[in-house]
Coordinates of C-alpha atoms in Angstrom, one line a residue:
Chain A
M273 CA 52.1 -16.9 -49.2
K274 CA 49.7 -19.3 -47.9
I275 CA 50.1 -17.7 -44.6
F276 CA 49.9 -14.0 -45.4
A277 CA 46.1 -15.4 -47.2
V278 CA 45.1 -17.4 -43.6
V279 CA 46.4 -13.8 -41.6
F280 CA 44.5 -11.4 -44.0
T281 CA 41.2 -13.2 -43.6
S282 CA 41.2 -13.6 -40.2
L283 CA 41.6 -10.5 -39.8
L284 CA 39.0 -9.6 -42.1
L285 CA 36.8 -12.0 -39.9
V286 CA 37.8 -10.3 -36.6
G287 CA 37.0 -6.6 -38.2
V288 CA 33.5 -7.7 -39.2
S289 CA 32.8 -9.6 -35.6
L290 CA 34.1 -6.5 -33.6
A291 CA 31.5 -4.5 -36.5
E292 CA 28.4 -6.9 -35.2
D293 CA 29.4 -6.3 -31.6
D294 CA 29.7 -2.0 -31.8
E295 CA 26.1 -3.1 -33.6
A296 CA 24.9 -5.0 -30.9
T297 CA 25.7 -2.1 -28.3
E298 CA 24.4 0.7 -30.2
Q299 CA 21.3 -0.8 -31.3
V300 CA 19.2 -2.0 -28.1
E301 CA 17.7 1.5 -26.6
T302 CA 13.8 1.6 -26.5
I303 CA 11.2 -1.0 -26.6
E304 CA 10.2 0.3 -29.7
D305 CA 13.4 -0.4 -30.9
L306 CA 12.7 -4.3 -28.9
I307 CA 9.7 -5.1 -31.0
P308 CA 10.5 -5.6 -34.7
E309 CA 8.7 -3.8 -37.6
G310 CA 5.6 -4.4 -39.0
T311 CA 3.8 -6.7 -36.5
G312 CA 1.7 -4.4 -35.6
Y313 CA 2.3 -3.0 -32.6
E314 CA 3.3 0.5 -33.5
K315 CA 1.3 4.2 -32.5
H316 CA -1.7 5.4 -33.5
P317 CA -1.4 8.6 -34.9
G318 CA -4.5 9.9 -33.5
A319 CA -3.9 8.4 -30.2
D320 CA -3.1 11.0 -28.0
T321 CA -1.4 9.8 -24.0
H322 CA -0.4 11.4 -21.2
I323 CA 0.7 10.0 -18.2
L324 CA 0.7 11.3 -14.2
F325 CA 2.0 9.9 -11.5
T326 CA -0.6 10.6 -8.5
K327 CA 1.3 8.7 -5.9
P328 CA 4.1 9.3 -4.5
G329 CA 4.0 12.9 -6.7
G330 CA 6.0 15.5 -7.1
G331 CA 6.7 14.2 -11.0
Y332 CA 8.3 11.5 -12.6
R333 CA 9.4 9.8 -8.8
L334 CA 9.5 5.9 -7.3
V335 CA 9.7 5.3 -3.4
S336 CA 10.7 1.4 -2.6
G337 CA 8.3 -0.4 -0.5
Q338 CA 4.8 1.8 -1.5
E339 CA 2.3 1.9 -4.0
A340 CA 3.0 3.6 -7.4
H341 CA -0.3 5.4 -8.3
I342 CA 0.1 5.9 -11.9
L343 CA -3.2 8.1 -14.3
L344 CA -3.1 7.8 -18.2
G345 CA -5.1 9.8 -20.2
F346 CA -5.6 8.9 -23.7
I347 CA -7.6 11.2 -26.3
N348 CA -8.7 9.6 -29.1
R349 CA -8.2 12.0 -31.9
A350 CA -8.1 9.9 -34.9
S351 CA -11.5 9.8 -36.9
E352 CA -12.7 6.2 -35.9
D353 CA -13.1 4.4 -32.3
L354 CA -10.4 2.9 -30.5
F355 CA -10.5 0.2 -28.0
I356 CA -8.6 0.5 -24.9
D357 CA -7.6 -3.5 -23.4
T358 CA -4.9 -3.5 -21.5
L359 CA -1.7 -1.8 -19.9
D360 CA 1.0 -3.0 -18.0
A361 CA 4.6 -1.6 -17.0
S362 CA 8.2 -3.8 -16.4
F363 CA 10.7 -3.1 -14.6
R364 CA 14.0 -3.2 -16.9
L365 CA 17.9 -3.2 -15.8
A366 CA 19.1 0.4 -16.5
G367 CA 20.6 1.0 -19.8
D368 CA 19.9 -2.2 -21.3
Y369 CA 15.9 -2.3 -21.4
N370 CA 16.4 -6.1 -23.1
S371 CA 16.8 -7.6 -19.5
V372 CA 13.8 -7.7 -17.9
I373 CA 13.8 -7.8 -13.8
Q374 CA 10.0 -7.8 -12.9
N375 CA 7.1 -8.1 -15.3
L376 CA 3.9 -5.8 -13.7
S377 CA 0.3 -7.5 -13.9
A378 CA -1.6 -6.2 -17.0
V379 CA -4.7 -4.9 -16.1
G380 CA -7.7 -4.6 -19.0
Y381 CA -10.1 -1.7 -19.6
N382 CA -11.7 -3.1 -22.2
R383 CA -13.0 0.6 -22.9
K384 CA -14.3 2.0 -25.7
L385 CA -13.3 5.9 -27.1
S386 CA -15.3 7.5 -30.0
T387 CA -13.7 10.5 -31.7
G388 CA -12.7 13.3 -29.8
Q389 CA -13.3 11.3 -26.3
E390 CA -10.9 10.9 -23.2
A391 CA -10.8 8.2 -20.8
S392 CA -8.7 8.5 -18.1
L393 CA -7.3 4.9 -16.6
F394 CA -5.6 4.1 -13.1
Y395 CA -2.9 1.5 -13.2
Q396 CA -1.4 0.8 -9.1
F397 CA 2.3 -1.2 -8.8
H398 CA 4.1 -2.0 -5.8
V399 CA 7.9 -1.1 -5.8
D400 CA 9.7 -3.6 -3.8
N401 CA 12.1 -2.7 -1.2
V402 CA 14.9 -4.3 -3.6
F403 CA 15.1 -1.6 -6.1
S404 CA 16.0 0.6 -2.9
G405 CA 18.4 3.6 -4.3
M406 CA 19.2 1.9 -7.9
P407 CA 18.0 2.9 -10.8
V408 CA 15.9 1.1 -12.8
G409 CA 14.1 1.9 -16.2
L410 CA 10.1 1.4 -16.0
E411 CA 8.3 0.4 -19.1
V412 CA 4.4 1.4 -18.9
S413 CA 3.2 0.4 -22.4
L414 CA -0.9 0.3 -23.5
M415 CA -2.2 -1.9 -26.2
Y416 CA -5.1 -0.7 -28.0
H417 CA -7.3 -1.6 -31.4
D418 CA -9.1 0.0 -33.5
S419 CA -12.5 -0.7 -35.5
E420 CA -10.4 -3.4 -37.8
G421 CA -9.2 -5.3 -34.8
K422 CA -5.7 -4.1 -35.4
V423 CA -3.8 -4.4 -32.7
Y424 CA -1.3 -1.0 -31.5
R425 CA 1.1 -1.1 -28.4
E426 CA 2.7 2.4 -27.0
A427 CA 4.9 2.7 -24.5
V428 CA 3.6 5.6 -22.4
F429 CA 6.0 6.1 -20.0
N430 CA 9.3 4.3 -21.0
S431 CA 12.1 6.2 -18.9
T432 CA 15.1 5.5 -16.0
L433 CA 14.1 6.4 -12.2
T434 CA 16.1 6.1 -9.4
V435 CA 13.8 4.6 -6.4
E436 CA 13.8 6.5 -3.4
E437 CA 14.0 5.6 0.1
P438 CA 11.2 5.5 2.1
E439 CA 11.9 8.4 4.6
V440 CA 10.8 7.2 7.8
S441 CA 10.5 8.6 11.0
F442 CA 11.6 5.9 13.1
D443 CA 14.5 3.8 12.0
A444 CA 14.7 0.4 13.8
E445 CA 18.4 0.6 13.1
T446 CA 19.3 3.4 15.2
F447 CA 17.0 3.2 17.6
F448 CA 18.8 -0.2 18.4
L449 CA 21.8 0.6 18.0
Y450 CA 20.5 3.4 21.1
V451 CA 19.4 0.3 23.0
F452 CA 22.3 -1.4 22.8
L453 CA 24.3 1.4 24.4
A454 CA 22.0 2.0 27.0
A455 CA 23.0 -1.8 28.0
A456 CA 26.6 -1.4 27.2
I457 CA 26.3 1.8 29.6
V458 CA 24.7 -0.3 32.4
L459 CA 26.7 -3.8 32.2
G460 CA 29.7 -1.3 33.2
A461 CA 28.2 0.6 35.4
V462 CA 27.3 -2.9 37.2
L463 CA 31.1 -4.2 36.8
L464 CA 32.4 -0.7 38.1
L465 CA 30.0 -1.5 41.1
Q466 CA 31.2 -4.9 41.8
C467 CA 35.1 -3.9 41.7
V468 CA 34.6 -1.1 44.0
S469 CA 32.8 -3.6 46.4
R470 CA 35.1 -6.2 46.4
N471 CA 38.1 -3.8 46.9
K472 CA 36.3 -3.1 50.6
K473 CA 36.7 -5.7 53.3
P474 CA 33.8 -7.6 54.2
S475 CA 32.2 -6.7 57.3
G476 CA 29.5 -9.3 57.8
R477 CA 29.4 -11.5 61.2
T478 CA 31.1 -14.8 61.5
E479 CA 28.4 -17.9 62.3
T480 CA 29.2 -19.3 65.5
G481 CA 26.6 -21.8 65.9
T482 CA 24.4 -21.9 69.1
K483 CA 27.4 -20.6 71.5
D484 CA 26.2 -17.1 71.8
G485 CA 23.0 -19.1 73.3
D486 CA 20.6 -16.5 71.0
V487 CA 18.1 -19.6 70.2
D488 CA 15.0 -19.7 70.0
Y489 CA 12.6 -22.4 72.0
A490 CA 9.6 -20.5 71.0
W491 CA 8.3 -23.1 68.6
L492 CA 8.8 -25.9 72.2
P493 CA 5.8 -26.1 73.4
S494 CA 5.6 -24.6 76.9
T495 CA 5.1 -27.2 79.5
V496 CA 8.8 -28.9 77.8
L497 CA 9.9 -24.8 78.7
K498 CA 8.9 -25.2 82.3
Q499 CA 10.5 -28.6 83.2
G500 CA 13.8 -26.5 83.4
T501 CA 16.9 -26.7 80.8
P502 CA 16.8 -29.9 78.7
K503 CA 20.1 -32.2 79.3
S504 CA 22.0 -34.3 77.1
T505 CA 20.4 -37.6 76.9
R506 CA 24.1 -39.2 77.7
Q507 CA 23.9 -37.6 80.7
K508 CA 20.6 -39.0 81.7
K509 CA 21.7 -41.8 80.5
N510 CA 25.0 -42.1 82.5
K511 CA 23.2 -41.1 85.8
S512 CA 20.3 -44.3 85.5
E513 CA 23.6 -46.7 85.0
Chain B
M267 CA 13.6 31.6 -52.8
R268 CA 10.4 33.3 -52.4
L269 CA 8.6 30.4 -52.4
F270 CA 10.4 28.6 -50.1
V271 CA 10.5 31.4 -47.5
L272 CA 6.9 31.2 -48.0
L273 CA 6.5 27.4 -47.4
A274 CA 8.7 28.0 -44.4
C275 CA 6.1 30.4 -43.0
V276 CA 3.0 27.9 -44.0
C277 CA 4.7 24.9 -42.4
F278 CA 5.4 27.5 -39.1
T279 CA 1.7 28.4 -39.1
Y280 CA 0.8 25.0 -39.6
A281 CA 3.3 24.2 -36.7
E282 CA 1.6 27.1 -34.6
E283 CA -1.7 25.2 -35.2
Q284 CA -0.7 22.3 -34.4
K285 CA 0.5 23.3 -30.9
L286 CA -2.5 25.3 -30.1
P287 CA -2.7 25.8 -26.0
E288 CA -5.8 23.2 -24.8
A289 CA -6.8 21.9 -21.3
R290 CA -6.3 18.5 -20.9
L291 CA -8.0 16.5 -17.5
L292 CA -6.6 13.5 -16.3
S293 CA -9.9 12.0 -13.7
L294 CA -9.6 9.5 -11.1
K295 CA -12.6 8.0 -9.2
K296 CA -12.2 5.6 -6.5
V297 CA -14.1 4.0 -3.6
L298 CA -12.6 4.6 -0.1
N299 CA -14.1 2.1 1.8
R300 CA -12.4 -0.8 2.8
Y301 CA -15.3 -3.2 2.9
L302 CA -18.0 -2.3 1.0
V303 CA -21.4 -3.0 3.4
E304 CA -25.7 -3.0 2.8
N305 CA -26.8 0.4 4.7
R306 CA -23.7 1.6 5.4
D307 CA -21.7 4.8 4.1
V308 CA -19.6 4.1 1.1
S309 CA -17.1 7.3 0.3
V310 CA -16.6 8.1 -2.8
D311 CA -13.6 10.6 -4.2
Y312 CA -12.9 11.9 -7.6
E313 CA -10.1 14.3 -8.6
L314 CA -9.4 16.2 -11.4
F315 CA -5.9 17.0 -12.3
N316 CA -5.0 19.7 -15.6
V317 CA -2.6 18.4 -17.3
G318 CA -3.1 20.6 -20.0
D319 CA -1.3 24.2 -20.8
A320 CA -4.7 26.1 -20.7
P321 CA -7.7 26.6 -18.5
A322 CA -10.1 23.9 -18.6
L323 CA -13.5 25.9 -18.4
N324 CA -16.9 25.1 -17.7
V325 CA -15.9 21.5 -15.9
K326 CA -19.5 19.5 -15.0
L327 CA -18.9 15.9 -13.4
T328 CA -21.7 14.0 -14.0
D329 CA -22.0 10.9 -12.0
R330 CA -25.0 8.6 -13.4
T331 CA -23.1 5.3 -12.5
F332 CA -25.3 5.4 -9.2
P333 CA -29.0 4.3 -9.6
P334 CA -31.4 5.7 -7.2
S335 CA -32.8 2.4 -6.7
D336 CA -29.5 0.4 -5.5
F337 CA -27.8 3.7 -3.8
D338 CA -29.1 6.8 -2.0
V339 CA -26.7 9.7 -1.3
V340 CA -26.2 10.4 1.9
S341 CA -24.2 13.9 1.2
G342 CA -22.5 15.6 -1.9
S343 CA -24.1 15.3 -5.2
L344 CA -23.5 13.5 -7.9
D345 CA -22.9 16.5 -10.2
A346 CA -20.1 19.0 -9.9
K347 CA -19.3 22.0 -11.4
F348 CA -16.1 23.7 -11.1
E349 CA -15.8 27.4 -13.2
K350 CA -12.1 27.2 -14.4
I351 CA -9.5 24.7 -13.7
L352 CA -6.0 26.0 -13.9
P353 CA -3.1 24.3 -15.7
G354 CA -1.1 22.0 -13.4
A355 CA -4.3 22.7 -10.6
N356 CA -6.0 20.1 -9.5
V357 CA -9.8 20.0 -7.5
S358 CA -11.5 17.3 -5.4
H359 CA -15.0 16.4 -5.2
S360 CA -16.5 14.0 -2.9
L361 CA -19.6 12.1 -2.5
V362 CA -21.1 9.4 0.0
V363 CA -23.5 7.3 -0.9
R364 CA -25.5 4.2 1.0
P365 CA -26.2 1.0 -1.2
N366 CA -29.7 -0.7 -0.4
K367 CA -28.8 -3.8 -1.9
Y368 CA -26.3 -6.9 -1.3
G369 CA -24.5 -8.5 -4.3
L370 CA -21.3 -7.6 -6.7
F371 CA -21.7 -4.1 -8.3
N372 CA -19.9 -2.6 -10.9
F373 CA -18.5 0.9 -10.7
T374 CA -18.3 2.4 -13.7
S375 CA -16.5 6.1 -14.9
A376 CA -18.1 9.4 -14.2
E377 CA -18.6 11.5 -16.9
V378 CA -16.0 14.8 -17.2
T379 CA -17.1 17.3 -20.0
Y380 CA -14.9 20.7 -20.1
R381 CA -14.3 23.5 -22.3
I382 CA -10.4 22.7 -23.5
S383 CA -9.4 26.7 -23.9
E384 CA -10.7 30.0 -23.7
D385 CA -10.6 30.9 -27.5
S386 CA -11.9 27.4 -28.5
T387 CA -15.4 26.5 -28.0
E388 CA -15.3 22.7 -28.3
E389 CA -16.1 20.9 -25.7
R390 CA -14.5 17.6 -24.6
I391 CA -16.0 14.5 -23.0
S392 CA -13.9 12.7 -21.0
F393 CA -14.1 9.5 -19.1
T394 CA -13.2 9.3 -15.1
T395 CA -11.5 6.0 -14.3
E396 CA -13.3 3.0 -12.9
P397 CA -12.7 1.6 -9.7
G398 CA -14.0 -1.7 -11.1
Q399 CA -16.2 -4.6 -9.2
G400 CA -17.0 -4.5 -5.6
G401 CA -19.0 -6.6 -3.4
I402 CA -21.1 -5.0 -1.4
M403 CA -21.6 -7.3 2.3
P404 CA -24.4 -7.8 3.3
E405 CA -25.1 -5.8 6.8
V406 CA -25.8 -9.4 8.9
E407 CA -22.7 -10.6 7.4
Y408 CA -20.6 -7.5 7.9
E409 CA -22.5 -7.6 11.9
R410 CA -20.8 -11.2 12.2
R411 CA -17.5 -10.1 11.1
F412 CA -16.9 -6.9 12.6
S413 CA -19.6 -5.5 15.5
P414 CA -18.2 -6.8 19.3
H415 CA -21.3 -9.1 20.3
Y416 CA -22.0 -8.0 23.6
L417 CA -25.4 -10.4 23.5
D418 CA -23.1 -13.2 22.1
W419 CA -21.3 -12.4 25.5
A420 CA -24.5 -11.6 27.8
V421 CA -26.2 -15.3 26.6
F422 CA -22.8 -17.0 27.1
A423 CA -22.0 -15.8 30.8
L424 CA -25.9 -17.0 31.3
V425 CA -25.5 -19.8 29.7
S426 CA -22.1 -20.5 31.8
M427 CA -23.5 -19.3 35.4
P428 CA -25.1 -22.6 36.8
S429 CA -21.9 -24.4 36.2
I430 CA -19.9 -21.9 38.2
L431 CA -22.3 -20.4 40.8
L432 CA -23.5 -24.1 41.8
P433 CA -20.3 -25.3 43.3
Y434 CA -19.8 -22.2 45.1
F435 CA -22.8 -22.1 47.0
L436 CA -22.3 -25.5 48.4
Y437 CA -18.8 -24.1 49.1
H438 CA -20.6 -22.1 50.7
S439 CA -23.1 -23.4 52.9
S440 CA -20.6 -26.2 54.3
K441 CA -18.2 -23.3 55.4
S442 CA -20.8 -21.2 57.1
R443 CA -22.2 -24.7 59.2
Y444 CA -18.5 -25.2 60.2
E445 CA -18.1 -21.6 60.9
G446 CA -21.2 -21.7 62.9
L447 CA -19.8 -24.8 65.0
V448 CA -16.5 -23.1 66.0
K449 CA -18.2 -20.4 67.3
S450 CA -21.1 -22.2 69.4
K451 CA -18.2 -24.5 70.8
A452 CA -15.8 -21.4 72.0
K453 CA -18.7 -20.1 73.5

């Protein structure tokens, strides 16, 4: 009976923990879900935002190794003044918005918008080469406050984008591949020529010293040459003896 | 049941009203120069993007941020008017100004006003982006950094000339003297 009770409680515990796991995986989706309720970080009902990627252009795109420019439009449809504070962005792991890969700097704007007015904000950042070809979650969030000082935070863009590789006409990798191939071809040709020339018999003249008599006496002074062909010193010695 | 249908109708019309097509302009103001220099041209570019779903009518762009005491307008104008910007379209306007003072200058936003749709008379006031604070360099400083320095090189050549020319003349005089000696001997 005791064993049965233990098994039952353990099963219950496992079940509870499994349920908790399920909840954890289902839960976190966007930044809005991450921010705890009741902290004042919510969207103002009168704030109307629109985001436009002006660089690289062509919709929501990011290209690695290049600047990205974002233009954000903000219309104050509320009946009170709104004050735009900062705009910041962050790269998050696609699918898991808890994991921030890179936080980008927050830019302060400090602009006041009266009722019915519209303002545009400019934000630019550099997309690192590391993200090349990788899906990343980009989250752009805007902080603003109303005349009572209540702070609002709104994720104006929160989506997963695949970072594209830049289109370059000059690819260093292929260029050096061709250079290497050209070098290999030249080396092969040189080796082939050497093999061919080694097979031929060498027809160079052999060294014979001064036997041929073609000795150049031009370096000698003319007075010495007039005396006739010089005899060896040994012969001279023999004569004097 | 009837009441429900009526309610649904009211809700529908309300929703329709909420989704009236309107124009929406995102406006960008940017300074194209890398260096802002006193008495030299500064190009300012304005771009208006209509991201709404109705044409923006009677669009007026006015930039009151270049006071005549600090800036001369070289080309273009501080006001621009566009009759109509269709949804999805964008227009641009450029301006060249010349600052006549150096120091820090805060480039703030220009103003854009437009009618939000053909059916509406509502005029919306919109502000462009702010390029932010920029330092305007004194012309002398700019010259010192980026001019080709022709005068400086000329002065340098003049100053370094004696130390090269003096030994050359000494060498030349002695050489010509010895050459003259050799020639007279040969004769």
